[in-house]
JSON list of C-alpha atoms and ligand atoms in Angstrom, two decimals:
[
{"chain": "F", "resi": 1358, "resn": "UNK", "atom": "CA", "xyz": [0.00, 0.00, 0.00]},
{"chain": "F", "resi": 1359, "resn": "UNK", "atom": "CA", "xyz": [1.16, 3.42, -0.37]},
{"chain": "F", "resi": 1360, "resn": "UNK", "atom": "CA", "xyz": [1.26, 5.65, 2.45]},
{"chain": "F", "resi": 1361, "resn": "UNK", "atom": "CA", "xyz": [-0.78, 9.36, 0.86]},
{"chain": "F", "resi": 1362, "resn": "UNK", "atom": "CA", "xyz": [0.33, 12.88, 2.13]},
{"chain": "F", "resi": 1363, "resn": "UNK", "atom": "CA", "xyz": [-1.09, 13.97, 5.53]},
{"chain": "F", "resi": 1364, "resn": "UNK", "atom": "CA", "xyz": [-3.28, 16.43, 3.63]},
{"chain": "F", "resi": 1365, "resn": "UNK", "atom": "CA", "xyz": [-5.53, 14.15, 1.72]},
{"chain": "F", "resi": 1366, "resn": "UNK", "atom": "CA", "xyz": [-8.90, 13.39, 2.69]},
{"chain": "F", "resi": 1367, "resn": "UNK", "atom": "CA", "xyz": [-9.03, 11.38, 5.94]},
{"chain": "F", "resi": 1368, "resn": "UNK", "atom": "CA", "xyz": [-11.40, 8.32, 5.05]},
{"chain": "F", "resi": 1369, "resn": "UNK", "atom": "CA", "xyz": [-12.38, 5.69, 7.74]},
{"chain": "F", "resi": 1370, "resn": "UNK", "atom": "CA", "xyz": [-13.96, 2.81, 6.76]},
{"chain": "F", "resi": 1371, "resn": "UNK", "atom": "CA", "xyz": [-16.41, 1.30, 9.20]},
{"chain": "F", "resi": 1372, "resn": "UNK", "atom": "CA", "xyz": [-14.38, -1.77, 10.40]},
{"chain": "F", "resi": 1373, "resn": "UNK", "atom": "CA", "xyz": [-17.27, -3.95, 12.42]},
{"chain": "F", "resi": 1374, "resn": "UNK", "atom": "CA", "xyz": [-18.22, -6.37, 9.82]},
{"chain": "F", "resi": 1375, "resn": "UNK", "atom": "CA", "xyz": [-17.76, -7.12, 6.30]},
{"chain": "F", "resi": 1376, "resn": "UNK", "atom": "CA", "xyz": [-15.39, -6.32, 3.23]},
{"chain": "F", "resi": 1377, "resn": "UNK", "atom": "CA", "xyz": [-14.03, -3.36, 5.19]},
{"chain": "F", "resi": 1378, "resn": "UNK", "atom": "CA", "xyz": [-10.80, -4.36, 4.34]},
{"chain": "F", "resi": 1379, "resn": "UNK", "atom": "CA", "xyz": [-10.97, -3.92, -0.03]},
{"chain": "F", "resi": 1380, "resn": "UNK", "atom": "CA", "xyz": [-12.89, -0.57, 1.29]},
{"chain": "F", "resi": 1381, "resn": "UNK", "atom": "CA", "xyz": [-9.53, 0.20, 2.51]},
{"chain": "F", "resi": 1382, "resn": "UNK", "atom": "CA", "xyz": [-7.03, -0.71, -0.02]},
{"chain": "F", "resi": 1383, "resn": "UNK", "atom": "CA", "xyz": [-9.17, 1.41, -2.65]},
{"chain": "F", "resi": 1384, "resn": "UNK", "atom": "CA", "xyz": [-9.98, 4.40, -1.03]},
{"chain": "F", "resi": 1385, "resn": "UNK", "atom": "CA", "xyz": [-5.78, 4.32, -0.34]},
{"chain": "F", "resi": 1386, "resn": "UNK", "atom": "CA", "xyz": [-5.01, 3.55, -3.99]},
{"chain": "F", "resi": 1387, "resn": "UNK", "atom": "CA", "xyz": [-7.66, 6.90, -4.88]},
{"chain": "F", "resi": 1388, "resn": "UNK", "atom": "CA", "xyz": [-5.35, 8.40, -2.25]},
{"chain": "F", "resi": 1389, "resn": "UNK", "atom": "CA", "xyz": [-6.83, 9.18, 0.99]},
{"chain": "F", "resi": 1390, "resn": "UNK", "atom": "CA", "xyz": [-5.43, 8.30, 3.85]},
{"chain": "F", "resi": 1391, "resn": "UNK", "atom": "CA", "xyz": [-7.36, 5.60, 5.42]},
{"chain": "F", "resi": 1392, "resn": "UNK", "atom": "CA", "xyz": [-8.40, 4.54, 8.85]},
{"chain": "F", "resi": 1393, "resn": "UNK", "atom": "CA", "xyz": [-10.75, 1.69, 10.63]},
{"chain": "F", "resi": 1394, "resn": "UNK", "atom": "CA", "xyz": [-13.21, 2.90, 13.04]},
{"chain": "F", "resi": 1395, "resn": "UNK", "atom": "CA", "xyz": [-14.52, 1.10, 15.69]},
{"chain": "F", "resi": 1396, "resn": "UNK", "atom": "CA", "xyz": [-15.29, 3.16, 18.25]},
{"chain": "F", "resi": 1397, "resn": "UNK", "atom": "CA", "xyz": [-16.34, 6.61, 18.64]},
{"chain": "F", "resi": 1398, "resn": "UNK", "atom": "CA", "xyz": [-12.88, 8.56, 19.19]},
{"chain": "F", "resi": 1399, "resn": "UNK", "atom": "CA", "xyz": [-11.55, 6.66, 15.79]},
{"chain": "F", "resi": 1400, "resn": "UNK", "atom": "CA", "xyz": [-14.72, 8.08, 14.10]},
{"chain": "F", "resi": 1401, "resn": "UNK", "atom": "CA", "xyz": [-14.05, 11.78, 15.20]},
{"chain": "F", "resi": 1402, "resn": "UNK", "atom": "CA", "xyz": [-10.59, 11.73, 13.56]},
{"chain": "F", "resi": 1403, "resn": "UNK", "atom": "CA", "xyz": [-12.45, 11.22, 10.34]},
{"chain": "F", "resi": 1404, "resn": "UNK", "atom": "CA", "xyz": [-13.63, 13.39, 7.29]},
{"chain": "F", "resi": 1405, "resn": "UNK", "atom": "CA", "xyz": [-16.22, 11.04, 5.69]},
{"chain": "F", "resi": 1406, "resn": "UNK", "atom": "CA", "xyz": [-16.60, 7.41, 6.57]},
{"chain": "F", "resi": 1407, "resn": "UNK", "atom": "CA", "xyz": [-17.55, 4.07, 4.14]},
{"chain": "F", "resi": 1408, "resn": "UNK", "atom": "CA", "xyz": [-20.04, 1.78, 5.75]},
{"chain": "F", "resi": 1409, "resn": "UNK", "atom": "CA", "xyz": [-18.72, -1.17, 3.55]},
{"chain": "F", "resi": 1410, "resn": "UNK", "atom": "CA", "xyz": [-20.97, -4.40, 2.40]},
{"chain": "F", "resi": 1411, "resn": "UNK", "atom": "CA", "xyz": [-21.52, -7.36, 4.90]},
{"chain": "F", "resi": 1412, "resn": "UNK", "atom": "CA", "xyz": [-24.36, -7.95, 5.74]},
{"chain": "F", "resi": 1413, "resn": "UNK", "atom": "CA", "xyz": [-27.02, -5.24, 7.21]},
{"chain": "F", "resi": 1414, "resn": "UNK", "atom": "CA", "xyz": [-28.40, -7.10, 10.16]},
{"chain": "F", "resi": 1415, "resn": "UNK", "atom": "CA", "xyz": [-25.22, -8.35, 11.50]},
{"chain": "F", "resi": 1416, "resn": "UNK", "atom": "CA", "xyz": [-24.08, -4.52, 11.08]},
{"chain": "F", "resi": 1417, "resn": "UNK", "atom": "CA", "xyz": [-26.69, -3.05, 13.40]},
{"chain": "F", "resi": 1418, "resn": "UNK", "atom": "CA", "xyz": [-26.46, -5.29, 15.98]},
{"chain": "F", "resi": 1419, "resn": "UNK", "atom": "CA", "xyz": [-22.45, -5.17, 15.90]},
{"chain": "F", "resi": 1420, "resn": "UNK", "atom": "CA", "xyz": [-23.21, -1.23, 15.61]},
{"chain": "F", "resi": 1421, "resn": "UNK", "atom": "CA", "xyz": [-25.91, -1.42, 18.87]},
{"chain": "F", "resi": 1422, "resn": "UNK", "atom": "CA", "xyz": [-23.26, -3.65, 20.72]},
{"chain": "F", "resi": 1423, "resn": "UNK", "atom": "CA", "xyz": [-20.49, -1.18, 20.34]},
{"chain": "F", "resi": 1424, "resn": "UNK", "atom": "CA", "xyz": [-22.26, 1.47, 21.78]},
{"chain": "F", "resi": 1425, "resn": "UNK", "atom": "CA", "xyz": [-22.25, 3.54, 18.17]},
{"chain": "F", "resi": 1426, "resn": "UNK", "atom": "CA", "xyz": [-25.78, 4.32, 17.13]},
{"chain": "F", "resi": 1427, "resn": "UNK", "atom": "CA", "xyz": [-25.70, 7.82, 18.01]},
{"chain": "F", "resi": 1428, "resn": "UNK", "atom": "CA", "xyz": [-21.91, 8.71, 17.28]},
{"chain": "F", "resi": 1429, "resn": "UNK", "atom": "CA", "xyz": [-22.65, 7.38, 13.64]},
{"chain": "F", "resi": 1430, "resn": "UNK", "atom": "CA", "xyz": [-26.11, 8.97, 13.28]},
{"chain": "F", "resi": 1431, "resn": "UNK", "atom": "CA", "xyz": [-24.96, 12.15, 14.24]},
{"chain": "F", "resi": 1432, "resn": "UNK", "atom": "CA", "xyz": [-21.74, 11.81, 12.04]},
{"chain": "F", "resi": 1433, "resn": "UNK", "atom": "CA", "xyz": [-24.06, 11.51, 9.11]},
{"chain": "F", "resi": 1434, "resn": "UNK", "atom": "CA", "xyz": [-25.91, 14.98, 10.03]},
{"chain": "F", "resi": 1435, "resn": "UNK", "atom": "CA", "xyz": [-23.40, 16.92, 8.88]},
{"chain": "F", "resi": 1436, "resn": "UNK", "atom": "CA", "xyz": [-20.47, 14.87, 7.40]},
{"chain": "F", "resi": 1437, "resn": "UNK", "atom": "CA", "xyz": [-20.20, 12.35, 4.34]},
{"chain": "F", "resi": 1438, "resn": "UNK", "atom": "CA", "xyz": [-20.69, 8.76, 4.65]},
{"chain": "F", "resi": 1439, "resn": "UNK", "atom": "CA", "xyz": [-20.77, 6.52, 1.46]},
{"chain": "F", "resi": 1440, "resn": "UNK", "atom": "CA", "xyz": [-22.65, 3.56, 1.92]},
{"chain": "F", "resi": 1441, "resn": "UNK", "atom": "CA", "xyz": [-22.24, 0.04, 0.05]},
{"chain": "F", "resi": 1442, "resn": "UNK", "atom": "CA", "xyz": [-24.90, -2.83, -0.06]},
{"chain": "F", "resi": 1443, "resn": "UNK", "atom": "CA", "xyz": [-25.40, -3.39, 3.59]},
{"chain": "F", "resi": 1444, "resn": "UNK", "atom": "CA", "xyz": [-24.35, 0.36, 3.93]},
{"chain": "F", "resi": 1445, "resn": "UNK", "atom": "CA", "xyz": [-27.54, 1.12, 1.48]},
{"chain": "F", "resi": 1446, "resn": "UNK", "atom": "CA", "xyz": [-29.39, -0.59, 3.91]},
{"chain": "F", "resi": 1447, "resn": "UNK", "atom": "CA", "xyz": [-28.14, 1.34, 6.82]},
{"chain": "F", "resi": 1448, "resn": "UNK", "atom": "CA", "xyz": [-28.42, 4.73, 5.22]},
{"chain": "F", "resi": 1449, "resn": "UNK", "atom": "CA", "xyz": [-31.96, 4.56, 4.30]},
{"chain": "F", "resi": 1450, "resn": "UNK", "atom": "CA", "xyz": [-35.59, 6.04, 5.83]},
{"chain": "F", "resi": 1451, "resn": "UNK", "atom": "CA", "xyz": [-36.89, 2.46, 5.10]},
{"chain": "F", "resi": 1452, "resn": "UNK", "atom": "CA", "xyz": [-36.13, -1.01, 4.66]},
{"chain": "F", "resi": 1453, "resn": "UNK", "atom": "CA", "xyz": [-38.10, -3.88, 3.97]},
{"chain": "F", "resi": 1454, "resn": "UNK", "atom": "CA", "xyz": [-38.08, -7.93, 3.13]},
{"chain": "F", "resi": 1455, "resn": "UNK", "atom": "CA", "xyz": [-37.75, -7.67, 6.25]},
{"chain": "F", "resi": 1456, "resn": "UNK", "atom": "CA", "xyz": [-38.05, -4.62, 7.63]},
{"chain": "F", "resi": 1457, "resn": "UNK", "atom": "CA", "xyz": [-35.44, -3.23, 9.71]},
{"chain": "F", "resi": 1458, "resn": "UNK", "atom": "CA", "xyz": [-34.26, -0.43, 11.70]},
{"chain": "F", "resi": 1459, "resn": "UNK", "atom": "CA", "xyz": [-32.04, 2.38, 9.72]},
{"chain": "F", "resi": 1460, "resn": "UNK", "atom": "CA", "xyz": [-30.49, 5.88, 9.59]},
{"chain": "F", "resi": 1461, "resn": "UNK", "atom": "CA", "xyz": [-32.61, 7.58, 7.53]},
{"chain": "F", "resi": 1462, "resn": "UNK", "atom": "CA", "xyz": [-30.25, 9.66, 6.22]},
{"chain": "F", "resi": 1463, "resn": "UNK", "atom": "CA", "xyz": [-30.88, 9.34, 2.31]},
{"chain": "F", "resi": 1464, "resn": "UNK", "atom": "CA", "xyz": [-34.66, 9.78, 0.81]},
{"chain": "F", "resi": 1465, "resn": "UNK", "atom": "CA", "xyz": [-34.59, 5.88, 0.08]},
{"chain": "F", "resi": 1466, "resn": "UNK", "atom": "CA", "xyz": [-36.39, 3.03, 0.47]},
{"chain": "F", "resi": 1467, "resn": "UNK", "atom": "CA", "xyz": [-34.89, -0.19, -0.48]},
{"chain": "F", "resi": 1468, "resn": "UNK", "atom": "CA", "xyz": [-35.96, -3.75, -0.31]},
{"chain": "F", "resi": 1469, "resn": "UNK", "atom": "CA", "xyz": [-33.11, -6.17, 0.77]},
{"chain": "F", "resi": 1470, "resn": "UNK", "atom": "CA", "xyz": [-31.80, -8.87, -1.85]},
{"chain": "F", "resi": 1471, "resn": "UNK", "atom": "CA", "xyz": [-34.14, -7.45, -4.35]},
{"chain": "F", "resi": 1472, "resn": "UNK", "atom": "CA", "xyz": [-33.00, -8.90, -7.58]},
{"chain": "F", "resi": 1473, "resn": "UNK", "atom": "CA", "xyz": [-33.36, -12.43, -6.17]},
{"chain": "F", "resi": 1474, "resn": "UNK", "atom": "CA", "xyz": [-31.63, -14.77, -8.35]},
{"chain": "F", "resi": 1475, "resn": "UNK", "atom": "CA", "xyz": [-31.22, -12.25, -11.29]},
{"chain": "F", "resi": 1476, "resn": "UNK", "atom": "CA", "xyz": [-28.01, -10.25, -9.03]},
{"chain": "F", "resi": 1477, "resn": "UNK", "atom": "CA", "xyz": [-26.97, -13.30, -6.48]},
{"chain": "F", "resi": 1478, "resn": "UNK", "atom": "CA", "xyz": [-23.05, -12.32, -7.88]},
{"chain": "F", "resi": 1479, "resn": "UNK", "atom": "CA", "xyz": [-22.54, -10.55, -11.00]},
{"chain": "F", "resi": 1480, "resn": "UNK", "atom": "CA", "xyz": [-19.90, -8.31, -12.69]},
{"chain": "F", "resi": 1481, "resn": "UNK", "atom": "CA", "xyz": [-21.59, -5.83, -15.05]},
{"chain": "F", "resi": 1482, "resn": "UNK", "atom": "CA", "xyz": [-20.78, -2.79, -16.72]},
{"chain": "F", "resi": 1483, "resn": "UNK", "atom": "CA", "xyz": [-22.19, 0.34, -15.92]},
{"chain": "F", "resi": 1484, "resn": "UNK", "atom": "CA", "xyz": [-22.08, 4.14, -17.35]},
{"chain": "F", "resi": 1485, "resn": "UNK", "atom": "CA", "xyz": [-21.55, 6.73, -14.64]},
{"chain": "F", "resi": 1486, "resn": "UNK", "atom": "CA", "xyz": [-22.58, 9.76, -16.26]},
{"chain": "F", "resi": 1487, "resn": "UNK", "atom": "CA", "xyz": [-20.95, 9.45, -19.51]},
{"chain": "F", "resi": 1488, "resn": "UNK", "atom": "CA", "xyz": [-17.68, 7.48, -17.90]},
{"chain": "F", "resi": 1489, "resn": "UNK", "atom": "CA", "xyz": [-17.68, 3.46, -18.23]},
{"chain": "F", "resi": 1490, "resn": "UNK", "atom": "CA", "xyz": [-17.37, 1.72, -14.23]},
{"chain": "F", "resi": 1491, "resn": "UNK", "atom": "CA", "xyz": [-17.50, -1.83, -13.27]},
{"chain": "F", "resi": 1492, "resn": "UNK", "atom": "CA", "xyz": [-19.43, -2.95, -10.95]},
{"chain": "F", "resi": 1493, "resn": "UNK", "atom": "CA", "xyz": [-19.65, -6.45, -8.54]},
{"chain": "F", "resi": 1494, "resn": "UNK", "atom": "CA", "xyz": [-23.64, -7.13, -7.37]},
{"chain": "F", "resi": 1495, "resn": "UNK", "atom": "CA", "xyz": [-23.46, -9.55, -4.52]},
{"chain": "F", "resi": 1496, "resn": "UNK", "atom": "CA", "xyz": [-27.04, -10.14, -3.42]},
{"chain": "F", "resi": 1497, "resn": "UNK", "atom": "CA", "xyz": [-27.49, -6.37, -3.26]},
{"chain": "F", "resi": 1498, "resn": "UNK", "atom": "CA", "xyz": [-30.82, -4.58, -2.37]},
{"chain": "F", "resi": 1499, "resn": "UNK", "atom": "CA", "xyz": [-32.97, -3.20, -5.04]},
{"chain": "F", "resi": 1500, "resn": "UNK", "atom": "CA", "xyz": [-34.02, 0.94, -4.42]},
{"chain": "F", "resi": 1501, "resn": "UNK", "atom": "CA", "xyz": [-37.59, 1.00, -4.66]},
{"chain": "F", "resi": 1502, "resn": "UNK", "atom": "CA", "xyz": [-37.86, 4.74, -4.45]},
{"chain": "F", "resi": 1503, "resn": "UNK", "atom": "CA", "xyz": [-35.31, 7.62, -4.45]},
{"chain": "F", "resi": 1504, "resn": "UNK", "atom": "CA", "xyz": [-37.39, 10.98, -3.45]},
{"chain": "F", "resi": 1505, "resn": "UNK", "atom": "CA", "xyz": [-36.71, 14.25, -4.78]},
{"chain": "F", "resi": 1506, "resn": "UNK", "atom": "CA", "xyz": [-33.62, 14.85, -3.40]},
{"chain": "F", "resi": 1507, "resn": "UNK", "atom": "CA", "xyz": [-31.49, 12.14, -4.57]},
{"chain": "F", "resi": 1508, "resn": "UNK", "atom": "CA", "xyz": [-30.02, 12.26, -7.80]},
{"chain": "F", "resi": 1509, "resn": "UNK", "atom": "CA", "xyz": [-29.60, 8.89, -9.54]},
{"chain": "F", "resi": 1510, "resn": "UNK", "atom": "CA", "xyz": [-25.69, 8.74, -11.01]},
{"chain": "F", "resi": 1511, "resn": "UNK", "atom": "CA", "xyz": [-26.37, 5.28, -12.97]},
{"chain": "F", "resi": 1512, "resn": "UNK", "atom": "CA", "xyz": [-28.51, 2.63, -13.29]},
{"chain": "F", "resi": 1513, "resn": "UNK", "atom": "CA", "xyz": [-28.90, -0.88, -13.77]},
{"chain": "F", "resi": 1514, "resn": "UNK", "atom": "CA", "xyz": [-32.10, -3.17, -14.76]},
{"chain": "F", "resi": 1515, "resn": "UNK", "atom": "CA", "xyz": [-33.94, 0.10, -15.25]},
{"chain": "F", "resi": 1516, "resn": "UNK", "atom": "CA", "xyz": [-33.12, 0.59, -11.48]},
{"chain": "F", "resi": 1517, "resn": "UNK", "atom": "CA", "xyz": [-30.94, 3.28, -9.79]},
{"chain": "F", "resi": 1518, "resn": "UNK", "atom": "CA", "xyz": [-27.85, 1.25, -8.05]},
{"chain": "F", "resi": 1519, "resn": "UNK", "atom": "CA", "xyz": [-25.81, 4.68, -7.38]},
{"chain": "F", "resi": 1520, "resn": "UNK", "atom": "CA", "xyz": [-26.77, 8.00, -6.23]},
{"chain": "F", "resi": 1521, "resn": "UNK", "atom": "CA", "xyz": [-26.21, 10.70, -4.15]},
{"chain": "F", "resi": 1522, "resn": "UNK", "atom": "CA", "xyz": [-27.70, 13.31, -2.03]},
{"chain": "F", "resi": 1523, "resn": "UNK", "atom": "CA", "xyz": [-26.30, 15.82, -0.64]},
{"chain": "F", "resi": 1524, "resn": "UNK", "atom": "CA", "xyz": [-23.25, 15.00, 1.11]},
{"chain": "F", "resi": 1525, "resn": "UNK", "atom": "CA", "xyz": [-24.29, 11.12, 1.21]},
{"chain": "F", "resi": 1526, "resn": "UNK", "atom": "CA", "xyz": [-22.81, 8.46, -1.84]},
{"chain": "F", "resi": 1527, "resn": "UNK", "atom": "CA", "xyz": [-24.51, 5.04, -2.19]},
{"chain": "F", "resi": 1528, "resn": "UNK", "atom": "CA", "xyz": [-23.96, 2.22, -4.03]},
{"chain": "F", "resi": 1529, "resn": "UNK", "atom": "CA", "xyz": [-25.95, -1.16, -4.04]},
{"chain": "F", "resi": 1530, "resn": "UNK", "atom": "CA", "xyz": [-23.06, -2.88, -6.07]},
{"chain": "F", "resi": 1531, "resn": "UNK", "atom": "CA", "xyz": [-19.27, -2.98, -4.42]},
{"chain": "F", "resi": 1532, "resn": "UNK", "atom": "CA", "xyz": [-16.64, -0.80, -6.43]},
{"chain": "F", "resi": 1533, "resn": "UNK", "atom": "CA", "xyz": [-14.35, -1.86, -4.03]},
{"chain": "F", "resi": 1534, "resn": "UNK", "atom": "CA", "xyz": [-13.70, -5.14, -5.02]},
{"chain": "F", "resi": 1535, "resn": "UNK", "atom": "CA", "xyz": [-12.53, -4.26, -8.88]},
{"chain": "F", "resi": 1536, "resn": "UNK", "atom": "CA", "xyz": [-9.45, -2.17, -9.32]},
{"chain": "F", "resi": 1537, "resn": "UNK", "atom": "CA", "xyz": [-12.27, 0.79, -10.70]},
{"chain": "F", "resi": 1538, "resn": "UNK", "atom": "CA", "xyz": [-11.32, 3.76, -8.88]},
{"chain": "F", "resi": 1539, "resn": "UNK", "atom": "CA", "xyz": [-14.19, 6.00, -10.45]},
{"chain": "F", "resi": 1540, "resn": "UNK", "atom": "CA", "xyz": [-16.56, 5.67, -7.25]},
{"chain": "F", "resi": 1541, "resn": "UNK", "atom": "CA", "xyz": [-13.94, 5.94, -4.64]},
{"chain": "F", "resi": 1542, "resn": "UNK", "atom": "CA", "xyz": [-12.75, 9.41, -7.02]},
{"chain": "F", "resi": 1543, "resn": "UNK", "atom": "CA", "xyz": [-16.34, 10.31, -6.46]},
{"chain": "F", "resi": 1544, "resn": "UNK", "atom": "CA", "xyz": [-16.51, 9.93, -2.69]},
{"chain": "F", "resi": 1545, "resn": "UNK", "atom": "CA", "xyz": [-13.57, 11.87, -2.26]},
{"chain": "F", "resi": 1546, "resn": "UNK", "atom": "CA", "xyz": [-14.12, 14.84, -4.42]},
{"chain": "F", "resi": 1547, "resn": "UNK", "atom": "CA", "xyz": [-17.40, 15.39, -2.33]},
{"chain": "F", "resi": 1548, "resn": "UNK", "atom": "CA", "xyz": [-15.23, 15.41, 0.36]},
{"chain": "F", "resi": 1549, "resn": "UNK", "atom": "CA", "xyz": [-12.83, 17.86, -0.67]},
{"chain": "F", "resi": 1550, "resn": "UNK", "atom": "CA", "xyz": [-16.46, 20.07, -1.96]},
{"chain": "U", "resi": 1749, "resn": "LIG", "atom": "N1", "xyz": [-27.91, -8.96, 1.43]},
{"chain": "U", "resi": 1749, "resn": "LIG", "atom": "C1", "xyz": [-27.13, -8.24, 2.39]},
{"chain": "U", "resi": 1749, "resn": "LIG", "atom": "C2", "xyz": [-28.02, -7.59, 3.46]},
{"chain": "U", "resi": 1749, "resn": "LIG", "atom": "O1", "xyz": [-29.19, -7.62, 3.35]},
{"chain": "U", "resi": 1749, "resn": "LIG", "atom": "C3", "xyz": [-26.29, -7.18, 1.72]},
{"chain": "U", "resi": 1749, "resn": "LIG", "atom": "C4", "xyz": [-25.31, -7.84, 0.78]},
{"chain": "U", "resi": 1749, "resn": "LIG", "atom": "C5", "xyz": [-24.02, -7.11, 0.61]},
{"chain": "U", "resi": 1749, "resn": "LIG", "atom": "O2", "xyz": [-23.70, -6.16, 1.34]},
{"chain": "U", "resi": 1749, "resn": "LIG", "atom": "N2", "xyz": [-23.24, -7.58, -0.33]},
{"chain": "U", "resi": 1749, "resn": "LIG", "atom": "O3", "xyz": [-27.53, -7.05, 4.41]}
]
């Protein structure tokens, strides 16, 4: 890994559960500097944090068990946090099949392993606006809804599987685990917005 200038954006990557790890080597090959966070002192060091894919349910308890419900809530009311798969599923108003508790803070609602079959594990191509990206699905929830604040950056199956709002970055596929640094550019430009 290389080690990026103390003056790049200062990334930490949920580290509780799931493929924190290829979170990490990416965001340090798009040159951040990178941390884990655990615990709420590790999150404060932070400038915008990655809740990586895993699995969602697993995540919130880990996240109730730690102690970090409010520390990551009230990160998310006024700094970035890109969410992928599970994240998705932690960053929206509301989740269903089954329902489960959430952030709420993106305008989605999202129904968990929504493609069924169709996306169990798939490498597609997709077109972020007007630039080609690969993306990995790995039984990744389907966004029923995006309300009027979310803008949809690319879709797949007629269905939006990146978007934004505000400060907040989601994807329901996992950039992280293809050598495709477009998202990770993304994340980190809003950061440096
Ligand atoms: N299906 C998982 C969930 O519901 C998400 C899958 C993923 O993050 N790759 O939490």
């Amino acid at each position: 890994l290389v080690s990026n200038p103390n003056t790049a954006p200062k990334v930490g990557v949920l580290a509780l559960q799931g493929d924190y790890a290829a979170h990490a080597r990416s965001f340090t090959a798009a040159g951040a500097q990178v941390s884990e966070v655990r615990t709420h002192e590790q999150l404060q060091q932070v400038d915008g944090l990655v809740i990586p894919g895993g699995e969602s349910t697993t995540m919130l308890k880990l996240i109730d068990y730690e102690g970090l419900w409010d520390s990551l809530l009230s990160f998310g009311q006024t700094k970035s946090i890109f969410g992928t798969c599970a994240g998705v599923i932690l960053l929206a108003g509301e989740v269903t099949s089954p329902a489960q508790k959430s952030f709420g803070l993106m305008d989605l609602s999202v129904e968990r392993n929504g493609y069924g079959r169709q996306l169990d594990s798939r490498i597609v191509k997709l077109d972020v606006e007007g630039h080609p990206a690969e993306a990995v699905f790995i039984r990744a929830p389907i966004i029923r809804r995006a309300g009027p604040q979310v803008k949809v950056l690319a879709t797949y199956l007629d269905t939006p599987v990146l978007v934004e709002q505000g400060r907040h970055l989601a994807a329901t596929f996992h950039p992280e685990l293809t050598s495709d640094l477009t998202v990770a550019h993304r994340f980190l430009a809003k950061l440096k917005a």
